[in-house]
Structures are given as structure tokens and as C-alpha cells.
Amino acid sequence: MKLNVFYDRENTEKTIELADNSSVKDLLKKMKINPVTVIVGIKDQIVLEDEKLKDKGNIKIISVISGG
Amino acid sequence: MKKNNCCSKNPVIKLPAGERLCKSHFTKYFEGKVFRTIRQFNLIGKKERIVAALSGGKDSLTLLHILNKLSKQNPRIKVEAITIDEGIKGYREKTLKTAKKFCKKNKIKLNLFSFKKEFGLKLDNMIDVLNEKPCTVCGILRRYLLNKKSKELGFTKLATGHNLDDECQSIMMNQFKNNMQASARLGPISGVNKNKKFVPRIKPLYLCTEKETAIYAYSNNLLDNFTECPNITESYRAEIRNMLNDFEQKFPGTKHSIINSFLQILPELKSGFKEQGLNYCNICQEPASKGKCNACRLLDKIKKVK
């Protein structure tokens, strides 16, 4: 399946291709993002790493990193 | 915490022990943890005038939001905010706007100071003339102003949004750089040696991870956009942060272990470095380890090269 993903840290929307029945964890692995450093939201609802990805859009990856 | 259907339907977090919590139960869990931290380390007394250092990022907004709740429950605890505008183009304007909006909405007094007005130059311009890392200059001058202004305004505590991740990074940085004296100044409360020039600093989010804090901030609609300081990529701290996050992913619980072991040795560290008494800067009379304080040393350098 093809997913539209917005990653706020890079301020970009990307199309990511994943096997059907993939989870949030699989998505982050594919994008080489450490799950400790982000929150993932679908339609503005926070989803956990083991959640299966059903929607193909409205996926937001929000960085939790701050400070200098 | 009692398990509920709401938590299995819409969880926002999975705790290390495996428990899932919905937004409402996570909010209670998180606030409970902050209040327990305040009690455990005796951060706040019965009557206080607390000022929260507010950058407009997720940590400081979360801190102020929770302290404001505490103040409403206990009118003898007064809470205001203090913001320093360092002058970082493309970053500070946005966070300043968030900070102002939050304080206005919640009827919290915001005390605003800027590098430009206090020191004559914005951080961006200081970096142009100094051969120093931006985070070093920013850190020294921001801490200087936060302490000086909090004291002048008569606050009894200065609260900062430092979370568990921030503290872990500081502990490891000091370890890697063999700076145990700096580690002796860490911990959930510091600057309490009854020095009239120091406002004690407290870290109520000490046991909350960065991710938990972000989930709290976003799920309670405290902020909605991502803003990162453009200088962060140049810092040593960022390297340490990435290393710790890689470790945490591979070995969950690493950061908590660092904090717990640090808390065990902290009393020894504090007593070991107690001998080195505090002196005063011979220019501004603010606290200094010897001679000139770090802020005056930097400002002197700027004057010479300007």
C-alpha cells in the first residue's frame, strides 16, 4: 500500500510504500526514524507503534525533540 | 490506575510496563507524576512565588500549565512566567507568539526580557562576532538573565521545563567531559544554599521523558506546530541526545537507569563540591566561581571585537 506521510521535522509530505497490514512501527523503520523521538498521529489522533495502518493519508509524524 | 474501556479504544501511550492509557487517564497519570516529583524532592513549599521559565516550547508550556493548575488549587502558591528573547531569527518570533498567547488565555503574568535590550545585541549578532558555539553563548546569557531578573522580581523559586531526557544528556555530557563539578549542580532542585544572589531552581518534569511530555502537550492542545532552534544541530548535546535515543530504543529503560543511579550518587557529589564556595563577579556582582562571571567574560569579548 502507498501512504501519504507528513514529517514535521523535515516539513515534507512523502509517499511511502509498505506491505499491506503494516504497522506504525514498520512505517518508522522504513523511514529510518527512531520511535523514541516521535509521536505518530492519524487524523489528529495519536496512534501507538503496534497499530495497523488502515488509512492511506492524514498520517503525521511529530518530532518530540527540543532544546539546544 | 484502574483499567478502563476508554484506554483500550483510544490509547495515546503504552507505558513501559505495557499498560495503555487514553488521553484523559494519561493526563491524570502525567500530572500525578509531576505532583509526586514536587513532593518527593520538596520542590515547592507551602507559600511560594514561582516563576516558570517559558520558551514557548512543549516542555515549558507543559510545566506552566501544570503549575498554574497547582496554583489554582492552592492560592498561597503564586505562578508567573518569564521569557527571554535571545534574538534567534526564524525561531524565537514563533515561540514568543505561542508563549504570549498561552499566558493571555490562562491569565498568567508574563515577564519578558531580551538580549538586545539587556546586552545591546541579539544572539544572532553575537555569534557573528564571537568564536563560540551558539548554544554556549545562549546558555550562559539566558541563565544569567533568568536568575538576575527572577531575583529582582522577588520570586522564591525559578521553575524550568527540564525533563528526564535533558537531565540524562547533561549527566552524560559532564561524564564525557570529566566535569563532575557541573554534575554536582544538577538534580531536581539546585541553588538552595541560601545565597541571596541565587533563586533556587526547580525541575518539576524531572521524571517525565521527553516523549511523555510531548504527548501531554499535544493531547492537551498546548501547542500545535513544530519549532526547532536552528542552532541545535551544531551542539555537542545533540550528539549525546541521538546516542541516548539509539540506546533507549535498543535497551528500553536506559534513561531511567541513568537518572536513578545519578540520584543515588548526587548527595555524595553535592557534599564533595560544597567546599568550593560561591564568589561574586567583580563587574556585575552576580554569582561567579572566581573573578568575572561567565556572562561578563562573554560580554567583554564582544566589546573588544565589535
Tab-separated table of C-alpha atoms in Angstrom:
chain	number	residue	atom	x	y	z
A	1	MET	CA	0.000	0.000	0.000
A	2	LYS	CA	1.005	3.598	-0.637
A	3	LEU	CA	0.815	6.061	2.240
A	4	ASN	CA	0.976	9.838	2.360
A	5	VAL	CA	3.061	10.826	5.359
A	6	PHE	CA	3.874	14.292	6.691
A	7	TYR	CA	7.051	14.565	8.798
A	8	ASP	CA	7.116	17.905	10.641
A	9	ARG	CA	10.863	17.878	11.347
A	10	GLU	CA	11.603	17.949	7.628
A	11	ASN	CA	8.409	19.844	6.798
A	12	THR	CA	7.784	17.445	3.898
A	13	GLU	CA	4.998	15.165	2.721
A	14	LYS	CA	6.279	11.830	1.409
A	15	THR	CA	4.723	8.849	-0.310
A	16	ILE	CA	5.839	5.660	1.398
A	17	GLU	CA	5.212	2.191	0.012
A	18	LEU	CA	4.654	-0.583	2.551
A	19	ALA	CA	3.317	-4.149	2.564
A	20	ASP	CA	-0.411	-4.468	3.349
A	21	ASN	CA	-1.186	-4.955	7.018
A	22	SER	CA	1.912	-2.966	8.063
A	23	SER	CA	2.067	-1.209	11.422
A	24	VAL	CA	3.213	2.216	12.587
A	25	LYS	CA	6.452	0.545	13.701
A	26	ASP	CA	7.048	-0.750	10.139
A	27	LEU	CA	6.465	2.750	8.759
A	28	LEU	CA	9.019	4.312	11.122
A	29	LYS	CA	11.526	1.563	10.336
A	30	LYS	CA	11.128	2.185	6.619
A	31	MET	CA	11.639	5.931	7.155
A	32	LYS	CA	14.630	5.259	9.444
A	33	ILE	CA	13.052	7.210	12.308
A	34	ASN	CA	13.694	6.195	15.926
A	35	PRO	CA	10.235	5.709	17.567
A	36	VAL	CA	11.581	7.200	20.826
A	37	THR	CA	11.909	10.564	19.079
A	38	VAL	CA	8.420	10.946	17.555
A	39	ILE	CA	4.669	10.794	18.055
A	40	VAL	CA	2.578	9.452	15.184
A	41	GLY	CA	-0.899	10.799	14.528
A	42	ILE	CA	-3.624	9.695	12.133
A	43	LYS	CA	-6.405	12.225	11.585
A	44	ASP	CA	-5.083	14.127	14.634
A	45	GLN	CA	-5.455	11.063	16.877
A	46	ILE	CA	-2.240	9.730	18.444
A	47	VAL	CA	-1.591	6.091	17.450
A	48	LEU	CA	0.746	3.580	19.077
A	49	GLU	CA	3.576	1.717	17.365
A	50	ASP	CA	1.775	-1.624	17.129
A	51	GLU	CA	-1.293	-0.087	15.440
A	52	LYS	CA	-2.024	-1.360	11.914
A	53	LEU	CA	-2.124	1.273	9.192
A	54	LYS	CA	-5.506	1.279	7.502
A	55	ASP	CA	-5.826	4.872	6.297
A	56	LYS	CA	-3.675	5.824	3.382
A	57	GLY	CA	-3.431	9.526	4.221
A	58	ASN	CA	-3.525	12.023	7.052
A	59	ILE	CA	-0.526	10.403	8.729
A	60	LYS	CA	1.570	12.883	10.671
A	61	ILE	CA	4.922	12.212	12.308
A	62	ILE	CA	5.662	14.778	15.009
A	63	SER	CA	9.175	15.176	16.416
A	64	VAL	CA	9.383	15.370	20.215
A	65	ILE	CA	12.963	16.647	20.261
A	66	SER	CA	13.670	20.101	21.609
A	67	GLY	CA	16.311	22.209	23.270
A	68	GLY	CA	19.847	23.129	22.327
B	1	MET	CA	-4.501	3.029	37.771
B	2	LYS	CA	-7.836	1.334	37.117
B	3	LYS	CA	-8.102	-0.055	33.599
B	4	ASN	CA	-10.926	1.309	31.518
B	5	ASN	CA	-12.510	0.630	28.159
B	6	CYS	CA	-11.609	4.120	27.007
B	7	CYS	CA	-7.927	3.224	27.406
B	8	SER	CA	-8.119	0.172	25.172
B	9	LYS	CA	-10.136	2.031	22.497
B	10	ASN	CA	-8.045	5.194	22.041
B	11	PRO	CA	-4.691	4.845	23.800
B	12	VAL	CA	-2.194	7.703	23.428
B	13	ILE	CA	0.666	5.913	25.196
B	14	LYS	CA	1.929	2.475	26.128
B	15	LEU	CA	3.727	2.648	29.471
B	16	PRO	CA	6.983	0.681	29.939
B	17	ALA	CA	5.071	-1.962	31.944
B	18	GLY	CA	2.747	-2.478	28.964
B	19	GLU	CA	-0.309	-0.575	30.232
B	20	ARG	CA	-2.149	1.547	27.658
B	21	LEU	CA	-3.717	4.864	28.640
B	22	CYS	CA	-6.230	7.083	26.845
B	23	LYS	CA	-5.802	10.864	26.757
B	24	SER	CA	-7.801	11.505	29.891
B	25	HIS	CA	-6.125	8.794	32.002
B	26	PHE	CA	-2.677	9.699	30.668
B	27	THR	CA	-3.253	13.350	31.643
B	28	LYS	CA	-4.070	12.239	35.205
B	29	TYR	CA	-1.078	9.870	35.234
B	30	PHE	CA	1.307	12.572	33.976
B	31	GLU	CA	0.089	15.295	36.348
B	32	GLY	CA	0.210	12.789	39.217
B	33	LYS	CA	3.839	12.049	38.369
B	34	VAL	CA	4.717	15.772	38.356
B	35	PHE	CA	2.968	16.361	41.719
B	36	ARG	CA	4.740	13.315	43.192
B	37	THR	CA	8.093	14.650	41.949
B	38	ILE	CA	7.346	18.009	43.625
B	39	ARG	CA	6.590	16.215	46.933
B	40	GLN	CA	9.406	13.653	46.717
B	41	PHE	CA	12.122	16.261	46.236
B	42	ASN	CA	10.414	19.004	48.267
B	43	LEU	CA	10.486	21.382	45.289
B	44	ILE	CA	7.705	23.709	46.411
B	45	GLY	CA	6.925	24.937	49.933
B	46	LYS	CA	3.569	25.940	51.397
B	47	LYS	CA	3.870	29.552	50.342
B	48	GLU	CA	5.849	30.468	47.244
B	49	ARG	CA	6.141	32.953	44.390
B	50	ILE	CA	7.196	30.763	41.492
B	51	VAL	CA	8.303	31.973	38.097
B	52	ALA	CA	8.327	29.468	35.242
B	53	ALA	CA	10.940	29.924	32.509
B	54	LEU	CA	8.758	29.918	29.398
B	55	SER	CA	10.310	29.418	25.970
B	56	GLY	CA	7.045	28.593	24.228
B	57	GLY	CA	8.129	25.005	23.515
B	58	LYS	CA	6.337	21.865	24.677
B	59	ASP	CA	8.292	21.424	27.938
B	60	SER	CA	7.849	24.919	29.321
B	61	LEU	CA	4.190	25.109	28.232
B	62	THR	CA	3.506	21.787	29.974
B	63	LEU	CA	5.336	22.991	33.080
B	64	LEU	CA	3.429	26.278	33.261
B	65	HIS	CA	0.087	24.580	32.531
B	66	ILE	CA	0.585	22.179	35.470
B	67	LEU	CA	1.988	24.817	37.861
B	68	ASN	CA	-0.995	27.006	37.022
B	69	LYS	CA	-3.305	24.129	37.984
B	70	LEU	CA	-1.385	23.767	41.253
B	71	SER	CA	-1.713	27.492	41.928
B	72	LYS	CA	-5.476	27.362	41.369
B	73	GLN	CA	-5.741	24.514	43.901
B	74	ASN	CA	-3.502	26.343	46.358
B	75	PRO	CA	-3.795	30.162	46.341
B	76	ARG	CA	-0.687	30.550	48.542
B	77	ILE	CA	1.364	29.411	45.557
B	78	LYS	CA	1.608	32.227	43.019
B	79	VAL	CA	2.774	31.493	39.488
B	80	GLU	CA	4.069	33.846	36.781
B	81	ALA	CA	6.157	33.296	33.647
B	82	ILE	CA	9.486	34.711	32.452
B	83	THR	CA	10.578	34.663	28.815
B	84	ILE	CA	13.945	35.614	27.353
B	85	ASP	CA	14.002	36.757	23.735
B	86	GLU	CA	17.559	35.862	22.700
B	87	GLY	CA	17.110	37.130	19.147
B	88	ILE	CA	17.216	33.952	17.023
B	89	LYS	CA	15.780	34.735	13.600
B	90	GLY	CA	13.093	32.425	12.252
B	91	TYR	CA	12.628	30.671	15.606
B	92	ARG	CA	12.089	32.940	18.566
B	93	GLU	CA	9.346	35.018	16.884
B	94	LYS	CA	7.171	31.899	16.579
B	95	THR	CA	7.736	30.551	20.107
B	96	LEU	CA	7.319	34.038	21.579
B	97	LYS	CA	3.919	34.282	19.930
B	98	THR	CA	2.907	30.899	21.407
B	99	ALA	CA	4.148	31.976	24.863
B	100	LYS	CA	2.220	35.267	24.784
B	101	LYS	CA	-0.949	33.601	23.520
B	102	PHE	CA	-0.796	30.921	26.235
B	103	CYS	CA	-0.288	33.443	29.061
B	104	LYS	CA	-3.068	35.697	27.800
B	105	LYS	CA	-5.511	32.786	27.527
B	106	ASN	CA	-4.661	31.496	31.007
B	107	LYS	CA	-4.365	34.935	32.648
B	108	ILE	CA	-0.741	34.383	33.692
B	109	LYS	CA	1.595	37.386	34.016
B	110	LEU	CA	4.452	37.171	31.502
B	111	ASN	CA	7.736	38.950	32.320
B	112	LEU	CA	9.605	39.469	29.041
B	113	PHE	CA	13.301	40.385	28.664
B	114	SER	CA	15.567	40.451	25.621
B	115	PHE	CA	19.300	40.084	24.906
B	116	LYS	CA	19.040	43.139	22.653
B	117	LYS	CA	17.728	45.364	25.444
B	118	GLU	CA	19.798	43.895	28.286
B	119	PHE	CA	23.105	43.351	26.443
B	120	GLY	CA	22.783	45.607	23.372
B	121	LEU	CA	22.947	42.773	20.813
B	122	LYS	CA	20.781	39.895	19.605
B	123	LEU	CA	22.228	36.364	19.881
B	124	ASP	CA	22.480	36.122	16.083
B	125	ASN	CA	24.723	39.222	16.016
B	126	MET	CA	26.805	37.999	18.985
B	127	ILE	CA	27.547	34.749	17.130
B	128	ASP	CA	28.752	36.741	14.124
B	129	VAL	CA	31.474	38.397	16.191
B	130	LEU	CA	32.350	35.667	18.736
B	131	ASN	CA	34.289	32.498	18.128
B	132	GLU	CA	31.922	30.489	20.352
B	133	LYS	CA	29.213	27.881	19.774
B	134	PRO	CA	25.723	29.492	19.732
B	135	CYS	CA	24.412	27.151	22.465
B	136	THR	CA	27.297	28.099	24.798
B	137	VAL	CA	26.642	31.843	24.447
B	138	CYS	CA	22.873	31.414	24.601
B	139	GLY	CA	23.019	29.124	27.651
B	140	ILE	CA	25.325	31.355	29.699
B	141	LEU	CA	23.470	34.623	28.982
B	142	ARG	CA	19.960	33.126	29.260
B	143	ARG	CA	20.721	31.501	32.645
B	144	TYR	CA	22.301	34.782	33.815
B	145	LEU	CA	19.206	36.814	32.926
B	146	LEU	CA	16.744	34.234	34.275
B	147	ASN	CA	18.437	34.248	37.690
B	148	LYS	CA	19.044	38.012	37.830
B	149	LYS	CA	15.525	39.008	36.796
B	150	SER	CA	13.778	36.349	38.923
B	151	LYS	CA	15.673	37.619	41.945
B	152	GLU	CA	14.993	41.294	41.162
B	153	LEU	CA	11.284	40.499	40.805
B	154	GLY	CA	11.256	38.780	44.199
B	155	PHE	CA	10.439	35.216	43.171
B	156	THR	CA	11.216	32.416	45.629
B	157	LYS	CA	11.677	29.659	43.002
B	158	LEU	CA	12.596	29.544	39.324
B	159	ALA	CA	10.945	26.532	37.651
B	160	THR	CA	12.327	25.170	34.386
B	161	GLY	CA	10.884	22.633	31.951
B	162	HIS	CA	13.929	20.318	32.049
B	163	ASN	CA	12.719	16.758	31.562
B	164	LEU	CA	14.302	13.348	32.159
B	165	ASP	CA	15.946	13.341	28.719
B	166	ASP	CA	17.528	16.784	29.268
B	167	GLU	CA	18.963	15.692	32.614
B	168	CYS	CA	20.324	12.418	31.153
B	169	GLN	CA	22.063	14.382	28.412
B	170	SER	CA	23.631	16.753	30.962
B	171	ILE	CA	24.813	13.857	33.143
B	172	MET	CA	26.450	12.089	30.182
B	173	MET	CA	27.962	15.315	28.790
B	174	ASN	CA	29.580	16.049	32.155
B	175	GLN	CA	30.788	12.464	32.398
B	176	PHE	CA	32.313	12.524	28.906
B	177	LYS	CA	33.973	15.864	29.608
B	178	ASN	CA	35.112	14.931	33.122
B	179	ASN	CA	33.145	17.795	34.657
B	180	MET	CA	31.788	16.376	37.908
B	181	GLN	CA	31.569	19.833	39.426
B	182	ALA	CA	28.875	20.658	36.851
B	183	SER	CA	27.063	17.401	37.662
B	184	ALA	CA	27.036	18.381	41.348
B	185	ARG	CA	24.877	21.370	40.321
B	186	LEU	CA	22.295	19.126	38.587
B	187	GLY	CA	19.338	17.352	40.197
B	188	PRO	CA	15.646	18.217	40.631
B	189	ILE	CA	16.482	21.235	42.821
B	190	SER	CA	19.607	23.376	42.842
B	191	GLY	CA	20.917	26.717	44.066
B	192	VAL	CA	19.383	26.236	47.512
B	193	ASN	CA	22.459	27.187	49.539
B	194	LYS	CA	20.632	30.233	50.934
B	195	ASN	CA	22.643	32.625	48.812
B	196	LYS	CA	20.865	35.937	48.445
B	197	LYS	CA	22.063	36.224	44.833
B	198	PHE	CA	20.551	32.896	43.746
B	199	VAL	CA	16.923	31.983	43.207
B	200	PRO	CA	16.601	28.204	43.789
B	201	ARG	CA	15.870	26.383	40.524
B	202	ILE	CA	13.392	23.532	40.395
B	203	LYS	CA	12.640	20.933	37.690
B	204	PRO	CA	9.129	19.523	38.261
B	205	LEU	CA	9.297	17.486	34.992
B	206	TYR	CA	12.461	15.733	36.232
B	207	LEU	CA	10.999	12.223	35.998
B	208	CYS	CA	8.970	12.763	32.789
B	209	THR	CA	10.517	11.675	29.495
B	210	GLU	CA	10.625	13.993	26.503
B	211	LYS	CA	8.133	11.798	24.652
B	212	GLU	CA	5.661	11.710	27.569
B	213	THR	CA	5.917	15.492	27.867
B	214	ALA	CA	5.267	15.902	24.133
B	215	ILE	CA	2.245	13.591	24.300
B	216	TYR	CA	0.885	15.630	27.232
B	217	ALA	CA	1.460	18.938	25.405
B	218	TYR	CA	-0.088	17.788	22.119
B	219	SER	CA	-3.021	15.861	23.557
B	220	ASN	CA	-3.913	18.830	25.779
B	221	ASN	CA	-3.624	21.201	22.790
B	222	LEU	CA	-0.904	23.308	24.373
B	223	LEU	CA	0.845	23.697	21.031
B	224	ASP	CA	0.230	22.580	17.507
B	225	ASN	CA	3.323	23.264	15.469
B	226	PHE	CA	6.887	22.051	15.480
B	227	THR	CA	9.633	24.597	16.039
B	228	GLU	CA	13.255	23.683	16.493
B	229	CYS	CA	16.057	26.092	17.262
B	230	PRO	CA	18.200	26.353	14.090
B	231	ASN	CA	21.385	26.190	16.217
B	232	ILE	CA	20.680	22.748	17.731
B	233	THR	CA	22.430	20.692	15.046
B	234	GLU	CA	25.743	22.291	15.932
B	235	SER	CA	25.660	21.237	19.562
B	236	TYR	CA	27.517	18.522	21.458
B	237	ARG	CA	24.259	17.948	23.327
B	238	ALA	CA	22.527	16.922	20.100
B	239	GLU	CA	25.142	14.197	19.547
B	240	ILE	CA	24.651	12.879	23.080
B	241	ARG	CA	20.858	13.056	22.675
B	242	ASN	CA	20.954	10.946	19.492
B	243	MET	CA	23.228	8.412	21.156
B	244	LEU	CA	20.932	8.116	24.182
B	245	ASN	CA	17.842	7.745	21.991
B	246	ASP	CA	19.527	4.963	19.994
B	247	PHE	CA	20.382	3.209	23.255
B	248	GLU	CA	16.856	3.680	24.621
B	249	GLN	CA	15.397	2.112	21.501
B	250	LYS	CA	17.737	-0.890	21.722
B	251	PHE	CA	17.669	-1.193	25.521
B	252	PRO	CA	14.425	0.284	26.902
B	253	GLY	CA	14.818	1.790	30.366
B	254	THR	CA	18.354	3.107	29.803
B	255	LYS	CA	17.444	6.739	30.523
B	256	HIS	CA	15.578	5.882	33.729
B	257	SER	CA	18.584	3.842	34.874
B	258	ILE	CA	20.910	6.790	34.267
B	259	ILE	CA	18.654	9.106	36.314
B	260	ASN	CA	18.131	6.608	39.140
B	261	SER	CA	21.830	5.854	39.516
B	262	PHE	CA	22.619	9.569	39.327
B	263	LEU	CA	20.117	10.339	42.107
B	264	GLN	CA	21.897	7.750	44.268
B	265	ILE	CA	25.294	9.428	43.934
B	266	LEU	CA	24.048	13.049	43.840
B	267	PRO	CA	24.228	13.641	47.648
B	268	GLU	CA	27.888	12.498	47.588
B	269	LEU	CA	28.614	14.758	44.622
B	270	LYS	CA	26.942	17.759	46.285
B	271	SER	CA	28.836	17.303	49.532
B	272	GLY	CA	32.099	16.662	47.663
B	273	PHE	CA	31.916	20.000	45.879
B	274	LYS	CA	30.439	22.004	48.773
B	275	GLU	CA	33.865	23.338	49.757
B	276	GLN	CA	34.134	25.421	46.622
B	277	GLY	CA	32.236	28.433	47.945
B	278	LEU	CA	30.483	30.939	45.733
B	279	ASN	CA	32.106	34.262	44.917
B	280	TYR	CA	30.761	37.331	43.199
B	281	CYS	CA	31.625	38.791	39.811
B	282	ASN	CA	33.872	41.841	40.190
B	283	ILE	CA	31.929	43.617	37.413
B	284	CYS	CA	28.220	42.889	37.886
B	285	GLN	CA	28.255	41.442	41.446
B	286	GLU	CA	26.270	38.401	40.262
B	287	PRO	CA	27.361	34.901	41.412
B	288	ALA	CA	30.663	33.737	39.879
B	289	SER	CA	33.149	30.979	40.634
B	290	LYS	CA	36.073	33.445	40.536
B	291	GLY	CA	36.873	36.914	39.196
B	292	LYS	CA	34.490	37.686	36.371
B	293	CYS	CA	31.267	35.712	35.832
B	294	ASN	CA	30.886	33.835	32.525
B	295	ALA	CA	28.329	36.338	31.243
B	296	CYS	CA	30.616	39.349	31.825
B	297	ARG	CA	33.536	37.435	30.284
B	298	LEU	CA	31.471	36.912	27.115
B	299	LEU	CA	30.179	40.481	27.045
B	300	ASP	CA	33.765	41.749	27.427
B	301	LYS	CA	34.858	39.669	24.440
B	302	ILE	CA	32.008	41.115	22.374
B	303	LYS	CA	33.006	44.678	23.315
B	304	LYS	CA	36.600	44.005	22.239
B	305	VAL	CA	35.761	42.599	18.799
B	306	LYS	CA	32.751	44.763	17.963
